mmCIF file of C-alpha atoms in Angstrom:
data_model
loop_
_atom_site.group_PDB
_atom_site.id
_atom_site.type_symbol
_atom_site.label_atom_id
_atom_site.label_comp_id
_atom_site.label_asym_id
_atom_site.label_seq_id
_atom_site.Cartn_x
_atom_site.Cartn_y
_atom_site.Cartn_z
ATOM 1 C CA ASN A 1371 -9.132 -18.945 -20.211
ATOM 2 C CA LEU A 1372 -8.726 -17.878 -16.591
ATOM 3 C CA LYS A 1373 -10.532 -20.581 -14.633
ATOM 4 C CA GLY A 1374 -8.905 -20.604 -11.214
ATOM 5 C CA PRO A 1375 -10.023 -18.946 -7.985
ATOM 6 C CA ASN A 1376 -11.246 -15.390 -8.367
ATOM 7 C CA ILE A 1377 -11.750 -12.965 -5.545
ATOM 8 C CA SER A 1378 -12.555 -9.276 -5.425
ATOM 9 C CA ALA A 1379 -11.044 -7.213 -2.622
ATOM 10 C CA VAL A 1380 -12.995 -4.039 -1.931
ATOM 11 C CA THR A 1381 -10.809 -2.305 0.609
ATOM 12 C CA ALA A 1382 -10.361 1.178 -0.856
ATOM 13 C CA CYS A 1383 -6.725 2.246 -1.182
ATOM 14 C CA ALA A 1384 -5.450 -1.154 -0.046
ATOM 15 C CA ALA A 1385 -7.483 -3.264 -2.517
ATOM 16 C CA GLY A 1386 -4.668 -3.845 -5.030
ATOM 17 C CA THR A 1387 -2.241 -4.778 -2.282
ATOM 18 C CA HIS A 1388 -4.832 -7.050 -0.681
ATOM 19 C CA ALA A 1389 -5.342 -8.698 -4.089
ATOM 20 C CA ILE A 1390 -1.619 -9.506 -4.218
ATOM 21 C CA ALA A 1391 -1.776 -10.953 -0.690
ATOM 22 C CA ASP A 1392 -4.866 -13.036 -1.578
ATOM 23 C CA ALA A 1393 -3.129 -14.392 -4.677
ATOM 24 C CA TYR A 1394 -0.004 -15.155 -2.633
ATOM 25 C CA LYS A 1395 -2.067 -17.101 -0.086
ATOM 26 C CA THR A 1396 -3.931 -19.004 -2.815
ATOM 27 C CA ILE A 1397 -0.641 -20.061 -4.410
ATOM 28 C CA ALA A 1398 1.025 -20.864 -1.055
ATOM 29 C CA LEU A 1399 -1.917 -23.079 -0.082
ATOM 30 C CA GLY A 1400 -1.789 -24.969 -3.385
ATOM 31 C CA GLY A 1401 -4.952 -23.491 -4.897
ATOM 32 C CA ALA A 1402 -3.110 -22.342 -8.040
ATOM 33 C CA THR A 1403 0.397 -22.088 -9.466
ATOM 34 C CA LYS A 1404 -0.196 -18.636 -10.932
ATOM 35 C CA MET A 1405 -2.741 -15.865 -10.543
ATOM 36 C CA LEU A 1406 -3.541 -12.739 -12.519
ATOM 37 C CA VAL A 1407 -3.791 -9.841 -10.057
ATOM 38 C CA VAL A 1408 -5.565 -6.656 -11.116
ATOM 39 C CA GLY A 1409 -6.096 -3.461 -9.171
ATOM 40 C CA ALA A 1410 -8.316 -0.671 -10.473
ATOM 41 C CA GLU A 1411 -9.913 2.507 -9.197
ATOM 42 C CA SER A 1412 -12.497 4.665 -10.892
ATOM 43 C CA ALA A 1413 -14.046 6.939 -8.289
ATOM 44 C CA VAL A 1414 -13.910 10.294 -10.057
ATOM 45 C CA CYS A 1415 -17.652 10.746 -10.190
ATOM 46 C CA ALA A 1416 -20.177 12.820 -8.258
ATOM 47 C CA ALA A 1417 -20.607 10.226 -5.507
ATOM 48 C CA GLY A 1418 -16.878 9.552 -5.109
ATOM 49 C CA VAL A 1419 -15.763 13.162 -5.084
ATOM 50 C CA GLY A 1420 -18.744 14.210 -2.956
ATOM 51 C CA GLY A 1421 -18.058 11.500 -0.379
ATOM 52 C CA PHE A 1422 -14.377 12.338 0.017
ATOM 53 C CA ALA A 1423 -15.148 16.069 0.038
ATOM 54 C CA SER A 1424 -17.689 15.673 2.839
ATOM 55 C CA MET A 1425 -15.117 13.638 4.818
ATOM 56 C CA LYS A 1426 -12.730 16.601 4.402
ATOM 57 C CA ALA A 1427 -10.164 14.243 2.840
ATOM 58 C CA LEU A 1428 -9.622 16.167 -0.421
ATOM 59 C CA SER A 1429 -7.124 18.971 -0.857
ATOM 60 C CA THR A 1430 -8.719 22.369 -1.316
ATOM 61 C CA ARG A 1431 -5.495 23.937 -2.588
ATOM 62 C CA ASN A 1432 -6.801 25.163 -5.940
ATOM 63 C CA ASP A 1433 -4.261 27.958 -6.504
ATOM 64 C CA ASP A 1434 -1.525 25.460 -7.492
ATOM 65 C CA PRO A 1435 -3.089 22.117 -8.511
ATOM 66 C CA LYS A 1436 0.259 20.518 -9.417
ATOM 67 C CA THR A 1437 1.381 20.719 -5.792
ATOM 68 C CA ALA A 1438 -1.993 20.206 -4.111
ATOM 69 C CA SER A 1439 -1.202 16.689 -2.909
ATOM 70 C CA ARG A 1440 1.731 16.825 -0.494
ATOM 71 C CA PRO A 1441 2.068 13.660 1.557
ATOM 72 C CA PHE A 1442 3.980 14.222 4.806
ATOM 73 C CA ASP A 1443 4.386 17.969 4.130
ATOM 74 C CA LYS A 1444 3.643 20.244 7.089
ATOM 75 C CA ASN A 1445 1.144 22.166 4.903
ATOM 76 C CA ARG A 1446 -0.747 19.115 3.609
ATOM 77 C CA ASP A 1447 -4.521 19.393 3.522
ATOM 78 C CA GLY A 1448 -5.759 16.270 1.737
ATOM 79 C CA PHE A 1449 -5.375 14.188 -1.388
ATOM 80 C CA VAL A 1450 -6.293 14.634 -5.040
ATOM 81 C CA MET A 1451 -8.572 12.126 -6.735
ATOM 82 C CA GLY A 1452 -7.087 9.928 -9.449
ATOM 83 C CA GLU A 1453 -8.028 6.873 -11.463
ATOM 84 C CA GLY A 1454 -5.965 4.020 -12.803
ATOM 85 C CA ALA A 1455 -5.352 0.303 -13.071
ATOM 86 C CA GLY A 1456 -2.499 -2.156 -13.010
ATOM 87 C CA ALA A 1457 -2.086 -5.893 -13.485
ATOM 88 C CA LEU A 1458 0.584 -8.467 -12.766
ATOM 89 C CA VAL A 1459 1.071 -12.208 -12.780
ATOM 90 C CA LEU A 1460 1.957 -13.737 -9.440
ATOM 91 C CA GLU A 1461 3.227 -17.298 -9.627
ATOM 92 C CA THR A 1462 5.533 -19.857 -8.104
ATOM 93 C CA LEU A 1463 9.197 -19.568 -8.979
ATOM 94 C CA GLU A 1464 9.015 -22.953 -10.692
ATOM 95 C CA SER A 1465 6.121 -21.817 -12.890
ATOM 96 C CA ALA A 1466 7.909 -18.607 -13.898
ATOM 97 C CA GLU A 1467 11.151 -20.419 -14.700
ATOM 98 C CA ALA A 1468 9.346 -23.133 -16.691
ATOM 99 C CA ARG A 1469 7.798 -20.572 -19.025
ATOM 100 C CA GLY A 1470 10.940 -18.420 -19.226
ATOM 101 C CA ALA A 1471 9.258 -15.417 -17.622
ATOM 102 C CA LYS A 1472 11.193 -12.284 -16.747
ATOM 103 C CA ILE A 1473 10.981 -12.059 -12.958
ATOM 104 C CA TYR A 1474 10.588 -8.495 -11.723
ATOM 105 C CA ALA A 1475 10.106 -9.032 -7.995
ATOM 106 C CA GLU A 1476 9.567 -11.553 -5.230
ATOM 107 C CA VAL A 1477 6.935 -11.280 -2.533
ATOM 108 C CA LEU A 1478 8.708 -11.943 0.754
ATOM 109 C CA GLY A 1479 5.997 -10.819 3.119
ATOM 110 C CA PHE A 1480 2.849 -8.849 3.701
ATOM 111 C CA GLY A 1481 0.717 -7.795 6.612
ATOM 112 C CA GLU A 1482 -2.968 -7.065 6.936
ATOM 113 C CA SER A 1483 -4.651 -5.263 9.784
ATOM 114 C CA GLY A 1484 -7.197 -2.695 10.811
ATOM 115 C CA ASP A 1485 -7.468 -0.478 13.832
ATOM 116 C CA ALA A 1486 -11.278 -0.501 14.116
ATOM 117 C CA ASN A 1487 -11.237 3.171 15.004
ATOM 118 C CA HIS A 1488 -12.825 5.269 12.239
ATOM 119 C CA ILE A 1489 -12.769 5.224 8.423
ATOM 120 C CA THR A 1490 -11.090 8.633 8.120
ATOM 121 C CA THR A 1491 -9.212 8.905 11.410
ATOM 122 C CA PRO A 1492 -7.057 5.806 11.808
ATOM 123 C CA THR A 1493 -4.706 5.443 14.730
ATOM 124 C CA MET A 1494 -1.147 4.182 14.256
ATOM 125 C CA ASP A 1495 -2.099 0.791 15.761
ATOM 126 C CA GLY A 1496 -3.521 -0.863 12.620
ATOM 127 C CA PRO A 1497 -0.798 0.261 10.215
ATOM 128 C CA LEU A 1498 1.926 -0.636 12.719
ATOM 129 C CA ARG A 1499 0.559 -4.167 13.224
ATOM 130 C CA ALA A 1500 0.363 -4.673 9.439
ATOM 131 C CA MET A 1501 3.921 -3.383 8.947
ATOM 132 C CA LYS A 1502 5.275 -5.559 11.769
ATOM 133 C CA ALA A 1503 3.554 -8.625 10.301
ATOM 134 C CA ALA A 1504 4.999 -7.878 6.838
ATOM 135 C CA TYR A 1505 8.469 -7.333 8.286
ATOM 136 C CA THR A 1506 8.364 -10.527 10.347
ATOM 137 C CA MET A 1507 7.107 -12.632 7.423
ATOM 138 C CA ALA A 1508 9.674 -11.158 5.021
ATOM 139 C CA GLU A 1509 12.507 -11.670 7.485
ATOM 140 C CA LYS A 1510 11.492 -15.320 7.973
ATOM 141 C CA ASN A 1511 11.156 -15.909 4.212
ATOM 142 C CA ASN A 1512 14.567 -14.343 3.620
ATOM 143 C CA GLY A 1513 16.509 -16.588 5.977
ATOM 144 C CA GLY A 1514 16.370 -14.268 8.968
ATOM 145 C CA GLU A 1515 17.943 -11.300 7.219
ATOM 146 C CA LEU A 1516 16.131 -8.262 5.923
ATOM 147 C CA LYS A 1517 17.183 -4.833 4.728
ATOM 148 C CA ILE A 1518 14.478 -2.409 3.673
ATOM 149 C CA ASP A 1519 15.722 0.136 1.150
ATOM 150 C CA TYR A 1520 12.503 2.048 0.502
ATOM 151 C CA VAL A 1521 8.914 2.421 1.756
ATOM 152 C CA ASN A 1522 6.053 3.363 -0.553
ATOM 153 C CA ALA A 1523 3.672 4.712 2.065
ATOM 154 C CA HIS A 1524 -0.086 5.176 1.992
ATOM 155 C CA GLY A 1525 0.608 8.910 2.273
ATOM 156 C CA THR A 1526 -2.869 10.326 1.827
ATOM 157 C CA SER A 1527 -1.684 13.878 2.472
ATOM 158 C CA THR A 1528 -4.313 14.247 5.181
ATOM 159 C CA PRO A 1529 -3.150 15.615 8.529
ATOM 160 C CA VAL A 1530 -4.355 12.664 10.632
ATOM 161 C CA ASN A 1531 -3.322 9.789 8.359
ATOM 162 C CA ASP A 1532 0.169 11.089 7.569
ATOM 163 C CA LYS A 1533 0.838 11.850 11.244
ATOM 164 C CA ASN A 1534 -0.185 8.354 12.346
ATOM 165 C CA GLU A 1535 1.569 6.616 9.454
ATOM 166 C CA THR A 1536 4.760 8.524 10.261
ATOM 167 C CA ALA A 1537 4.485 7.519 13.927
ATOM 168 C CA ALA A 1538 4.024 3.857 12.914
ATOM 169 C CA LEU A 1539 7.053 3.949 10.615
ATOM 170 C CA LYS A 1540 9.216 5.580 13.302
ATOM 171 C CA GLU A 1541 8.095 2.906 15.771
ATOM 172 C CA LEU A 1542 8.785 0.091 13.296
ATOM 173 C CA PHE A 1543 12.282 1.292 12.427
ATOM 174 C CA GLY A 1544 13.246 2.531 15.902
ATOM 175 C CA GLY A 1545 13.206 6.270 15.197
ATOM 176 C CA ALA A 1546 13.243 8.675 12.269
ATOM 177 C CA GLU A 1547 17.003 8.378 11.886
ATOM 178 C CA ASN A 1548 16.659 4.655 11.064
ATOM 179 C CA CYS A 1549 13.851 4.974 8.498
ATOM 180 C CA PRO A 1550 14.686 4.244 4.861
ATOM 181 C CA PRO A 1551 13.545 6.738 2.185
ATOM 182 C CA ILE A 1552 9.750 7.072 2.219
ATOM 183 C CA THR A 1553 7.493 8.489 -0.489
ATOM 184 C CA SER A 1554 3.897 8.042 -1.600
ATOM 185 C CA THR A 1555 2.585 7.252 -5.054
ATOM 186 C CA LYS A 1556 -0.556 9.236 -4.219
ATOM 187 C CA GLY A 1557 1.470 12.417 -4.119
ATOM 188 C CA GLN A 1558 2.418 11.889 -7.768
ATOM 189 C CA ILE A 1559 -0.673 10.412 -9.402
ATOM 190 C CA GLY A 1560 -3.612 10.874 -7.027
#
């Protein structure tokens, strides 16, 4: 019986996060009081693996597959393909309270950006602008105060992406010594 707005974000690794942002905007603009948000990836096929292999984005560490994906490691050489899906309900606080829902999290902010450089060789500019926008929005929505305890990074385990993402995070937090703990889901599940 889902009859509200429906949108499909096709933005690779960021699609699930973009879906959450789209749902947030729809709710904030009064287009719905709740949205079902689903993210899914199923690219383990000849075209998917072949495409990433030809971009030199996949790890070639076959001697120890369990440690092949190593985001931010000095010996990283690419990511490992994985498939999966997740779903959540995003809704207004009033809607959640009215139906007695268990509230797991609150979206305080998000940022969206691109660096218009190259699909496999991003600079730190796009990620940094997105992170700054998320930080600014979250700070505003939290009454001017914000403490970030953890960052779940993109962490592709590719030399270029991890280097630029690390530089963006250091810039955002004012140096490595000020960064909260950072990990990447990709390093655990592909």
